[in-house]
Short mmCIF file of C-alpha atoms and ligand atoms in Angstrom, two decimals:
data_model
loop_
_atom_site.label_atom_id
_atom_site.label_comp_id
_atom_site.label_asym_id
_atom_site.label_seq_id
_atom_site.Cartn_x
_atom_site.Cartn_y
_atom_site.Cartn_z
CA UNK A 1 14.73 13.99 55.13
CA UNK A 2 15.61 12.53 51.60
CA UNK A 3 14.92 13.83 48.45
CA UNK A 4 11.48 12.31 47.25
CA UNK A 5 9.45 12.57 44.02
CA UNK A 6 6.23 11.95 42.50
CA UNK A 7 4.25 12.09 39.25
CA UNK A 8 0.83 11.76 38.00
CA UNK A 9 -1.21 11.86 34.70
CA UNK A 10 -2.84 14.04 32.36
CA UNK A 11 -6.46 13.21 31.10
CA UNK A 12 -9.04 12.90 28.47
CA UNK A 13 -12.35 12.29 29.19
CA UNK A 14 -13.12 9.90 26.63
CA UNK A 15 -17.31 9.35 27.40
CA UNK A 16 -19.16 11.36 29.65
CA UNK A 17 -18.52 15.12 29.11
CA UNK A 18 -21.52 17.10 31.02
CA UNK A 19 -23.02 14.38 31.84
CA UNK A 20 -20.30 13.17 34.93
CA UNK A 21 -21.13 16.46 37.06
CA UNK A 22 -24.29 14.83 37.72
CA UNK A 23 -23.36 12.01 40.22
CA UNK A 24 -26.04 9.90 38.74
CA UNK A 25 -24.14 9.10 35.40
CA UNK A 26 -20.83 7.31 34.98
CA UNK A 27 -17.64 8.14 32.54
CA UNK A 28 -14.69 7.54 31.47
CA UNK A 29 -11.78 8.47 31.74
CA UNK A 30 -8.29 7.81 30.59
CA UNK A 31 -4.83 8.52 31.83
CA UNK A 32 -1.73 9.53 30.16
CA UNK A 33 1.63 9.25 29.89
CA UNK A 34 2.23 13.33 29.58
CA UNK A 35 2.58 13.86 32.97
CA UNK A 36 3.00 16.11 36.76
CA UNK A 37 6.00 15.98 38.66
CA UNK A 38 7.74 17.48 41.57
CA UNK A 39 10.19 16.49 43.60
CA UNK A 40 10.67 17.53 47.81
CA UNK A 41 12.75 17.92 50.59
CA UNK A 42 12.32 19.33 54.26
CA UNK A 43 14.44 20.65 56.54
CA UNK A 44 13.55 21.48 60.50
CA UNK A 45 12.78 25.29 60.11
CA UNK A 46 15.07 27.70 62.68
CA UNK A 47 11.43 28.21 64.36
CA UNK A 48 9.51 25.52 65.26
CA UNK A 49 5.78 26.78 65.14
CA UNK A 50 6.15 28.24 61.10
CA UNK A 51 7.08 26.76 57.92
CA UNK A 52 8.45 28.46 54.78
CA UNK A 53 7.24 26.31 51.99
CA UNK A 54 8.46 27.62 48.59
CA UNK A 55 7.14 25.52 45.26
CA UNK A 56 9.71 26.51 42.43
CA UNK A 57 8.57 25.78 38.63
CA UNK A 58 11.96 26.42 36.63
CA UNK A 59 9.88 25.61 33.59
CA UNK A 60 8.14 29.06 33.72
CA UNK A 61 9.22 32.88 33.60
CA UNK A 62 8.80 33.60 37.10
CA UNK A 63 8.08 30.19 38.92
CA UNK A 64 8.42 30.78 42.63
CA UNK A 65 5.85 31.38 45.26
CA UNK A 66 6.96 31.02 48.86
CA UNK A 67 4.77 30.88 51.18
CA UNK A 68 4.80 31.97 55.62
CA UNK A 69 2.93 29.15 57.00
CA UNK A 70 1.99 29.61 61.40
CA UNK A 71 0.86 27.74 63.80
CA UNK A 72 0.04 29.14 67.35
CA UNK A 73 -3.34 29.38 67.55
CA UNK A 74 -6.29 26.33 68.65
CA UNK A 75 -8.73 26.28 65.70
CA UNK A 76 -6.48 25.26 62.77
CA UNK A 77 -9.22 23.12 61.38
CA UNK A 78 -11.29 25.17 58.91
CA UNK A 79 -10.80 25.77 55.49
CA UNK A 80 -8.92 29.34 55.74
CA UNK A 81 -8.11 29.63 59.43
CA UNK A 82 -3.95 28.68 58.96
CA UNK A 83 -2.12 31.47 58.92
CA UNK A 84 -0.87 31.10 55.22
CA UNK A 85 1.07 34.47 53.93
CA UNK A 86 2.49 34.54 50.44
CA UNK A 87 6.67 36.28 51.34
CA UNK A 88 7.44 35.91 47.37
CA UNK A 89 6.02 35.77 43.98
CA UNK A 90 2.95 36.33 41.62
CA UNK A 91 -0.21 35.25 43.05
CA UNK A 92 -1.00 30.89 42.34
CA UNK A 93 -4.46 30.10 43.27
CA UNK A 94 -3.66 25.78 43.05
CA UNK A 95 -0.58 26.16 45.33
CA UNK A 96 -1.91 28.67 47.41
CA UNK A 97 -4.99 26.58 48.11
CA UNK A 98 -2.81 22.60 48.48
CA UNK A 99 -0.84 24.49 51.09
CA UNK A 100 -4.11 26.11 53.50
CA UNK A 101 -5.78 22.40 52.84
CA UNK A 102 -3.17 20.33 53.70
CA UNK A 103 -2.48 22.87 56.94
CA UNK A 104 -6.28 23.09 57.75
CA UNK A 105 -6.33 19.13 57.93
CA UNK A 106 -3.22 18.82 59.82
CA UNK A 107 -4.48 21.62 62.61
CA UNK A 108 -7.23 20.22 62.61
CA UNK A 109 -6.34 16.47 63.72
CA UNK A 110 -3.62 17.60 65.18
CA UNK A 111 -0.95 14.64 63.35
CA UNK A 112 2.07 16.62 63.62
CA UNK A 113 2.74 20.51 64.00
CA UNK A 114 4.65 22.27 61.72
CA UNK A 115 7.89 23.26 61.84
CA UNK A 116 9.31 21.95 58.80
CA UNK A 117 11.06 23.71 56.02
CA UNK A 118 10.22 22.58 53.06
CA UNK A 119 11.34 23.17 49.07
CA UNK A 120 8.81 21.35 46.15
CA UNK A 121 9.73 21.93 42.35
CA UNK A 122 7.58 21.00 39.83
CA UNK A 123 7.78 19.59 36.27
CA UNK A 124 5.51 18.78 33.90
CA UNK A 125 5.67 16.58 30.64
CA UNK A 126 6.31 18.30 26.82
CA UNK A 127 2.73 17.81 25.68
CA UNK A 128 0.88 19.54 28.35
CA UNK A 129 1.89 22.99 26.34
CA UNK A 130 2.79 24.53 22.91
CA UNK A 131 6.68 23.60 22.15
CA UNK A 132 6.26 27.14 20.33
CA UNK A 133 9.82 28.94 21.38
CA UNK A 134 10.64 26.52 24.12
CA UNK A 135 13.82 25.03 25.19
CA UNK A 136 13.88 21.71 26.07
CA UNK A 137 16.54 20.11 29.09
CA UNK A 138 17.51 16.49 29.91
CA UNK A 139 18.09 15.15 33.55
CA UNK A 140 21.56 13.88 33.85
CA UNK A 141 20.31 10.59 33.38
CA UNK A 142 18.93 11.17 30.94
CA UNK A 143 15.91 9.65 31.12
CA UNK A 144 13.61 12.90 31.39
CA UNK A 145 13.42 15.82 29.01
CA UNK A 146 11.54 18.72 30.03
CA UNK A 147 10.42 21.67 28.17
CA UNK A 148 11.37 25.17 29.08
CA UNK A 149 9.29 28.77 28.27
CA UNK A 150 10.31 32.10 28.23
CA UNK A 151 6.80 33.36 29.41
CA UNK A 152 4.75 32.76 33.17
CA UNK A 153 2.63 29.70 33.27
CA UNK A 154 -0.69 31.71 32.79
CA UNK A 155 0.91 32.91 29.18
CA UNK A 156 1.86 29.67 27.58
CA UNK A 157 -1.13 28.00 25.84
CA UNK A 158 -2.26 24.89 26.72
CA UNK A 159 -3.44 21.49 25.30
CA UNK A 160 -5.92 20.53 27.51
CA UNK A 161 -4.57 17.63 29.35
CA UNK A 162 -5.43 19.29 33.38
CA UNK A 163 -2.43 20.99 34.31
CA UNK A 164 -4.23 22.18 37.85
CA UNK A 165 -5.60 18.95 38.47
CA UNK A 166 -2.11 17.13 38.00
CA UNK A 167 0.06 20.39 39.97
CA UNK A 168 -3.02 19.71 43.16
CA UNK A 169 -2.48 16.02 43.20
CA UNK A 170 1.66 15.97 43.63
CA UNK A 171 1.21 18.97 45.11
CA UNK A 172 -1.16 17.39 47.80
CA UNK A 173 0.82 14.03 48.34
CA UNK A 174 4.26 15.89 49.08
CA UNK A 175 2.50 17.72 52.04
CA UNK A 176 0.47 14.87 53.34
CA UNK A 177 4.22 12.94 52.73
CA UNK A 178 5.68 15.82 55.08
CA UNK A 179 2.61 17.13 56.82
CA UNK A 180 0.87 13.94 57.95
CA UNK A 181 2.97 10.51 56.88
CA UNK A 182 3.00 9.06 60.40
CA UNK A 183 6.29 6.23 61.18
CA UNK A 184 6.03 3.73 57.48
CA UNK A 185 2.39 3.27 57.42
CA UNK A 186 1.56 5.08 53.51
CA UNK A 187 -1.18 7.83 53.39
CA UNK A 188 -4.51 6.24 51.97
CA UNK A 189 -5.08 7.08 48.40
CA UNK A 190 -8.23 7.78 49.40
CA UNK A 191 -7.38 10.86 51.46
CA UNK A 192 -4.32 12.23 48.94
CA UNK A 193 -8.08 12.27 46.51
CA UNK A 194 -10.10 13.84 48.60
CA UNK A 195 -7.86 16.91 49.57
CA UNK A 196 -6.56 17.02 46.49
CA UNK A 197 -10.58 17.66 45.30
CA UNK A 198 -11.20 19.80 48.50
CA UNK A 199 -7.82 22.23 47.46
CA UNK A 200 -8.93 21.99 43.47
CA UNK A 201 -12.63 23.47 43.69
CA UNK A 202 -11.59 25.94 46.42
CA UNK A 203 -8.80 27.38 43.92
CA UNK A 204 -11.23 27.66 40.97
CA UNK A 205 -14.35 29.13 43.18
CA UNK A 206 -16.61 26.00 41.63
CA UNK A 207 -17.03 23.17 42.24
CA UNK A 208 -16.25 20.45 39.10
CA UNK A 209 -16.62 17.06 38.38
CA UNK A 210 -13.49 16.37 40.36
CA UNK A 211 -12.96 13.62 36.72
CA UNK A 212 -9.54 15.20 36.13
CA UNK A 213 -8.10 15.16 40.02
CA UNK A 214 -9.59 11.23 39.97
CA UNK A 215 -7.61 10.56 37.26
CA UNK A 216 -4.63 12.31 38.39
CA UNK A 217 -4.84 9.88 41.61
CA UNK A 218 -6.19 7.14 40.38
CA UNK A 219 -5.15 6.95 36.40
CA UNK A 220 -7.66 5.07 33.78
CA UNK A 221 -11.05 4.77 35.20
CA UNK A 222 -15.33 4.45 35.47
CA UNK A 223 -15.58 7.83 37.12
CA UNK A 224 -18.66 8.71 39.01
CA UNK A 225 -18.84 11.60 41.03
CA UNK A 226 -18.78 12.86 44.82
CA UNK A 227 -21.70 14.34 46.22
CA UNK A 228 -21.40 18.23 45.40
CA UNK A 229 -22.90 19.17 49.21
CA UNK A 230 -19.20 17.68 50.28
CA UNK A 231 -17.00 20.10 49.65
CA UNK A 232 -19.76 22.94 49.42
CA UNK A 233 -19.70 22.38 53.44
CA UNK A 234 -16.03 22.82 53.50
CA UNK A 235 -15.63 25.37 51.48
CA UNK A 236 -18.66 27.51 53.61
CA UNK A 237 -16.58 26.49 56.91
CA UNK A 238 -19.77 24.53 57.62
CA UNK A 239 -17.12 21.46 58.44
CA UNK A 240 -13.52 21.29 59.15
CA UNK A 241 -11.37 20.22 56.20
CA UNK A 242 -10.43 16.75 58.58
CA UNK A 243 -13.86 15.67 58.90
CA UNK A 244 -14.75 15.92 55.53
CA UNK A 245 -11.67 14.57 53.70
CA UNK A 246 -11.68 11.44 56.54
CA UNK A 247 -14.78 10.50 55.14
CA UNK A 248 -16.11 8.01 53.10
CA UNK A 249 -17.30 9.39 49.41
CA UNK A 250 -18.84 7.11 47.65
CA UNK A 251 -17.68 7.85 44.46
CA UNK A 252 -16.96 5.39 41.69
CA UNK A 253 -13.33 4.94 40.81
CA UNK A 254 -12.88 1.59 39.15
CA UNK A 255 -10.30 0.88 37.02
CA UNK A 256 -10.93 0.39 33.27
CA UNK A 257 -7.75 -0.14 31.00
CA UNK A 258 -7.99 0.57 27.04
CA UNK A 259 -7.76 -3.46 26.20
CA UNK A 260 -4.17 -4.45 24.58
CA UNK A 261 -3.38 -3.01 21.02
CA UNK A 262 -6.12 -0.42 20.73
CA UNK A 263 -3.85 2.46 20.77
CA UNK A 264 -5.00 6.31 22.05
CA UNK A 265 -4.00 9.20 19.46
CA UNK A 266 -5.14 12.75 20.69
CA UNK A 267 -4.49 15.90 18.49
CA UNK A 268 -4.47 19.24 19.17
CA UNK A 269 -6.72 21.72 17.54
CA UNK A 270 -5.23 24.98 16.48
CA UNK A 271 -8.15 27.30 18.19
CA UNK A 272 -9.37 26.37 21.70
CA UNK A 273 -12.87 26.37 23.32
CA UNK A 274 -14.05 27.73 27.00
CA UNK A 275 -15.56 25.03 28.70
CA UNK A 276 -17.34 26.97 31.24
CA UNK A 277 -19.12 28.55 28.53
CA UNK A 278 -20.11 25.37 26.90
CA UNK A 279 -21.01 23.80 29.91
CA UNK A 280 -22.95 27.39 31.25
CA UNK A 281 -24.90 26.40 27.62
CA UNK A 282 -25.28 23.20 28.71
CA UNK A 283 -27.34 23.62 31.26
CA UNK A 284 -29.24 26.38 30.49
CA UNK A 285 -30.30 23.84 28.01
CA UNK A 286 -30.92 21.22 29.81
CA UNK A 287 -32.62 23.12 32.69
CA UNK A 288 -34.90 25.15 30.24
CA UNK A 289 -35.95 21.87 27.80
CA UNK A 290 -36.16 18.97 30.20
CA UNK A 291 -37.74 17.13 28.20
CA UNK A 292 -36.13 17.20 25.11
CA UNK A 293 -32.40 16.97 27.41
CA UNK A 294 -33.50 14.09 29.20
CA UNK A 295 -33.86 12.04 25.90
CA UNK A 296 -30.31 12.89 24.43
CA UNK A 297 -29.39 12.51 27.95
CA UNK A 298 -30.70 9.13 27.87
CA UNK A 299 -29.45 8.15 24.70
CA UNK A 300 -25.41 9.16 25.61
CA UNK A 301 -25.42 7.79 28.72
CA UNK A 302 -26.58 4.43 27.04
CA UNK A 303 -23.65 4.92 24.37
CA UNK A 304 -21.17 5.58 27.35
CA UNK A 305 -21.97 2.62 29.22
CA UNK A 306 -21.92 0.51 26.00
CA UNK A 307 -18.24 2.01 25.38
CA UNK A 308 -17.39 0.88 28.99
CA UNK A 309 -19.04 -2.01 29.25
CA UNK A 310 -16.98 -3.06 25.83
CA UNK A 311 -13.74 -1.46 27.04
CA UNK A 312 -14.38 -4.32 29.82
CA UNK A 313 -15.64 -7.12 27.48
CA UNK A 314 -12.46 -6.82 25.29
CA UNK A 315 -10.02 -7.18 28.06
CA UNK A 316 -11.98 -9.98 29.64
CA UNK A 317 -11.17 -11.36 26.04
CA UNK A 318 -7.80 -10.92 25.63
CA UNK A 319 -7.97 -13.19 28.72
CA UNK A 320 -9.49 -15.94 27.82
CA UNK A 321 -8.71 -16.17 24.75
CA UNK A 322 -6.46 -14.51 23.42
CA UNK A 323 -6.38 -16.21 19.93
CA UNK A 324 -9.39 -15.25 19.13
CA UNK A 325 -8.61 -11.52 19.97
CA UNK A 326 -5.97 -11.06 18.25
CA UNK A 327 -7.24 -12.70 15.33
CA UNK A 328 -9.88 -9.98 15.68
CA UNK A 329 -7.51 -7.10 16.29
CA UNK A 330 -5.30 -8.69 13.00
CA UNK A 331 -8.35 -8.16 11.32
CA UNK A 332 -9.58 -4.47 12.43
CA UNK A 333 -5.74 -3.28 12.46
CA UNK A 334 -5.87 -2.90 8.49
CA UNK A 335 -8.92 -1.46 7.78
CA UNK A 336 -9.08 1.98 7.28
CA UNK A 337 -12.85 4.06 6.88
CA UNK A 338 -14.18 1.73 10.01
CA UNK A 339 -16.74 5.11 11.28
CA UNK A 340 -18.81 4.16 7.56
CA UNK A 341 -18.02 1.04 6.41
CA UNK A 342 -16.85 -1.18 9.61
CA UNK A 343 -21.09 -3.34 9.47
CA UNK A 344 -20.30 -3.95 5.65
CA UNK A 345 -19.60 -7.82 5.14
CA UNK A 346 -20.29 -8.76 8.49
CA UNK A 347 -22.47 -12.09 8.68
CA UNK A 348 -23.43 -13.52 11.84
CA UNK A 349 -20.93 -15.83 12.81
CA UNK A 350 -18.15 -12.59 12.78
CA UNK A 351 -20.70 -10.32 14.39
CA UNK A 352 -20.92 -13.26 17.30
CA UNK A 353 -17.01 -12.92 17.57
CA UNK A 354 -16.69 -9.50 17.36
CA UNK A 355 -18.60 -8.72 19.33
CA UNK A 356 -16.66 -6.92 22.48
CA UNK A 357 -15.04 -4.48 19.52
CA UNK A 358 -18.60 -4.28 17.38
CA UNK A 359 -20.10 -2.50 20.55
CA UNK A 360 -17.19 -0.14 21.25
CA UNK A 361 -17.67 1.50 17.37
CA UNK A 362 -21.11 1.60 17.56
CA UNK A 363 -20.66 3.48 20.62
CA UNK A 364 -18.40 6.02 19.44
CA UNK A 365 -20.56 6.26 16.63
CA UNK A 366 -23.64 7.20 18.84
CA UNK A 367 -21.52 9.43 21.31
CA UNK A 368 -20.62 11.04 18.40
CA UNK A 369 -24.50 11.41 17.19
CA UNK A 370 -25.50 12.39 20.53
CA UNK A 371 -22.85 15.30 20.94
CA UNK A 372 -23.91 16.51 17.03
CA UNK A 373 -27.83 16.76 18.32
CA UNK A 374 -26.92 18.28 21.71
CA UNK A 375 -24.72 20.74 19.84
CA UNK A 376 -27.55 21.29 17.98
CA UNK A 377 -29.89 21.48 20.60
CA UNK A 378 -27.89 23.56 23.50
CA UNK A 379 -26.36 25.78 20.59
CA UNK A 380 -23.09 24.74 22.54
CA UNK A 381 -19.97 23.99 19.87
CA UNK A 382 -19.56 20.44 21.49
CA UNK A 383 -19.05 18.50 18.24
CA UNK A 384 -19.17 21.57 15.54
CA UNK A 385 -19.14 20.72 12.21
CA UNK A 386 -15.42 22.01 11.31
CA UNK A 387 -14.87 18.29 14.13
CA UNK A 388 -16.93 16.89 12.73
CA UNK A 389 -15.30 16.81 9.34
CA UNK A 390 -11.55 16.18 10.97
CA UNK A 391 -12.71 13.39 12.83
CA UNK A 392 -14.04 11.22 9.67
CA UNK A 393 -10.68 12.55 7.59
CA UNK A 394 -8.75 10.77 10.81
CA UNK A 395 -10.76 7.76 10.62
CA UNK A 396 -10.50 7.38 6.70
CA UNK A 397 -6.56 8.23 6.89
CA UNK A 398 -5.19 6.19 9.61
CA UNK A 399 -5.48 2.57 9.48
CA UNK A 400 -7.34 0.39 12.87
CA UNK A 401 -8.93 3.51 13.79
CA UNK A 402 -11.78 2.20 15.46
CA UNK A 403 -13.54 5.43 15.95
CA UNK A 404 -12.83 9.66 17.63
CA UNK A 405 -14.00 11.21 19.38
CA UNK A 406 -14.05 15.32 20.75
CA UNK A 407 -13.06 14.42 24.19
CA UNK A 408 -13.71 16.51 27.41
CA UNK A 409 -16.45 19.22 26.67
CA UNK A 410 -15.87 19.06 23.06
CA UNK A 411 -15.16 22.21 20.77
CA UNK A 412 -12.30 23.36 19.31
CA UNK A 413 -10.01 22.14 21.87
CA UNK A 414 -8.49 18.33 20.59
CA UNK A 415 -9.31 15.33 19.43
CA UNK A 416 -9.38 11.49 20.16
CA UNK A 417 -9.08 8.42 18.74
CA UNK A 418 -8.95 5.01 19.10
CA UNK A 419 -6.46 2.67 17.17
CA UNK A 420 -6.34 -0.61 16.84
CA UNK A 421 -2.00 -1.23 16.44
CA UNK A 422 -0.45 -4.21 14.91
CA UNK A 423 0.93 -7.17 17.35
CA UNK A 424 3.95 -5.56 16.71
CA UNK A 425 3.95 -1.86 17.24
CA UNK A 426 5.05 -0.16 20.02
CA UNK A 427 6.74 3.09 19.51
CA UNK A 428 4.97 6.02 17.92
CA UNK A 429 2.04 5.25 15.41
CA UNK A 430 2.73 5.71 11.79
CA UNK A 431 0.08 8.50 11.02
CA UNK A 432 -0.59 8.91 7.15
CA UNK A 433 -2.20 11.73 7.03
CA UNK A 434 -3.17 14.47 3.82
CA UNK A 435 -1.22 17.19 4.82
CA UNK A 436 -4.79 19.14 4.43
CA UNK A 437 -5.38 17.50 7.51
CA UNK A 438 -2.26 17.88 8.78
CA UNK A 439 -2.20 21.65 8.88
CA UNK A 440 -5.16 21.67 10.83
CA UNK A 441 -3.87 19.10 13.68
CA UNK A 442 -1.33 18.38 15.85
CA UNK A 443 -0.21 14.74 17.05
CA UNK A 444 0.43 14.94 20.56
CA UNK A 445 3.23 12.46 21.80
CA UNK A 446 1.48 10.32 24.72
CA UNK A 447 -0.29 7.52 24.60
CA UNK A 448 -2.34 6.35 27.74
CA UNK A 449 -0.45 5.40 30.72
CA UNK A 450 -3.53 3.62 33.19
CA UNK A 451 -1.36 4.16 36.44
CA UNK A 452 -2.22 7.15 38.36
CA UNK A 453 -0.37 8.49 41.06
CA UNK A 454 2.88 7.01 41.95
CA UNK A 455 6.34 7.51 43.20
CA UNK A 456 8.90 8.13 40.84
CA UNK A 457 13.42 7.83 41.08
CA UNK A 458 14.56 11.68 41.86
CA UNK A 459 17.71 10.62 39.99
CA UNK A 460 15.64 11.28 36.78
CA UNK A 461 15.54 14.88 37.78
CA UNK A 462 19.17 15.51 38.82
CA UNK A 463 21.10 18.10 36.84
CA UNK A 464 17.28 20.10 36.62
CA UNK A 465 17.03 21.13 40.74
N1 ADP B 1 3.60 23.26 36.67
C1 ADP B 1 3.06 24.48 36.67
N2 ADP B 1 3.83 25.37 37.51
C2 ADP B 1 3.16 25.95 38.27
N3 ADP B 1 1.75 26.21 38.59
C3 ADP B 1 0.88 25.27 37.81
C4 ADP B 1 1.74 24.42 36.83
N4 ADP B 1 0.81 23.75 36.09
C5 ADP B 1 -0.28 24.34 36.09
N5 ADP B 1 0.06 25.48 37.28
C6 ADP B 1 -1.44 25.96 37.69
O1 ADP B 1 -2.58 25.55 37.00
C7 ADP B 1 -3.45 26.62 36.09
C8 ADP B 1 -3.69 26.44 35.04
O2 ADP B 1 -4.52 25.86 35.12
P1 ADP B 1 -6.12 25.87 34.55
O3 ADP B 1 -6.09 27.37 34.10
O4 ADP B 1 -7.31 25.52 35.60
O5 ADP B 1 -6.07 24.86 33.38
P2 ADP B 1 -6.02 23.24 32.76
O6 ADP B 1 -7.39 23.02 32.30
O7 ADP B 1 -4.61 22.98 32.69
O8 ADP B 1 -6.21 22.61 34.79
C9 ADP B 1 -1.99 27.42 36.26
O9 ADP B 1 -2.08 29.29 35.55
C10 ADP B 1 -1.16 27.83 37.45
O10 ADP B 1 -1.63 28.52 38.44
C1 DP6 B 2 -17.56 19.68 29.88
C2 DP6 B 2 -17.36 18.45 31.56
O1 DP6 B 2 -18.27 17.81 31.66
C3 DP6 B 2 -15.59 17.95 31.08
C4 DP6 B 2 -14.90 19.07 30.53
O2 DP6 B 2 -13.74 18.32 30.26
P1 DP6 B 2 -12.30 18.67 29.70
O3 DP6 B 2 -11.54 17.93 29.12
O4 DP6 B 2 -12.92 19.94 28.19
O5 DP6 B 2 -11.68 20.14 30.67
P2 DP6 B 2 -11.19 21.25 30.94
O6 DP6 B 2 -9.68 20.75 31.08
O7 DP6 B 2 -11.43 21.97 31.98
O8 DP6 B 2 -11.43 22.62 30.17
C5 DP6 B 2 -17.21 19.51 32.88
C6 DP6 B 2 -16.52 18.83 33.58
O9 DP6 B 2 -16.79 17.40 33.85
O10 DP6 B 2 -16.41 19.51 34.42
#
């Protein structure tokens, strides 16, 4: 087989934290230019009933995991029924889980038998982890630069872009290409998605909302989760991997891009939060105070839906009336303090003309306000006071900032801003931050890159393999 490569994006959940755990609600997740990559190759094995699968992650110490995968009995379709033995390296539940899920899928559907030795090399873009002490290396064609860390993957602090979801997605795509692909027919993206979700949940030992895996596969989307029972049935062995992965999952993944000239800016916060702990506080509150939490959930859902609808309206306006769109963006790109002052001086005529943008601005304000109410009522630090100050300061200091949120579970992980740029802006944005703010947040060098899983040119990795 010839050398091939895939990449999948990192994520920022701009709307729908907590609500996304419930299939009733829509969320909005943006795919990022920081991506996970894998380069892979396979050769016929000496033993046609066994594969040696080697995964290398050269950016981290001890980044080598080797598994022997066997196939010599009939019932290979359940999640843990294929013989997968790790023969080298520390434990990596995500890597092992993908191998188990794909081989169980193949064993169960009899598409192709084992018998190839496989080598997969993983790379991830710099913004997934803190840069402290890391050395950069560039591919021989100069197109890619990756950071090499001294420590192992579990010890380097993360920025929260969803590395395990990206890893599971590219590994699933690579192994599916080797084990499942028949002739020239591409593997359906939905199958990759379903297998990756199963593998991610199995590795984590819990069934998450899956927005991170969905973004890694489909890119920037309006997301509504699948029925958790689907995966529960595979994990407890009631259903085969193939039976579940081949089914229609009935979940939402409609592509919604950030509109032209609306730039995502993300900052990493010194600190960090424990997502499972925040989730458990919120769910406890939701269960113990149903009438109180229903009101907040409904308001938050309305604001999330308004944000998504406003993004769609802005994209539509750009298509239908580019002159009006640019006029509006020129206007907003010069304003600061939109958080508090945007509505001053608007007469009815202007409100009508700029309706889609005003919808987006008020959606962000309302999301933040409900997140603060949830913080107060659930005791989970979702938008804690220091983050409120920081978001307000950023909105005041960054020209064109139409608002910012604490993405995902919130807390002290990150901030995400939406900034209207000038028509000419293409490179990184200059952010005129005051030193006190600059000290508290380090801006990540990324933006929206809406595309999900995609093939990459292997030349971009030469010199690094
Ligand atoms: N580049 C990589 N190479 C190997 N394993 C990786 C890589 N990136 C992520 N992982 C796996 O994913 C784990 C991190 O997952 P997790 O703690 O859920 O963080 P995240 O929120 O970034 O997904 C790592 O400990 C490792 O097992
Ligand atoms: C609370 C949540 O709805 C969103 C969490 O979003 P984050 O982006 O904070 O996630 P992690 O990368 O796992 O920390 C939980 C969920 O959907 O799983």
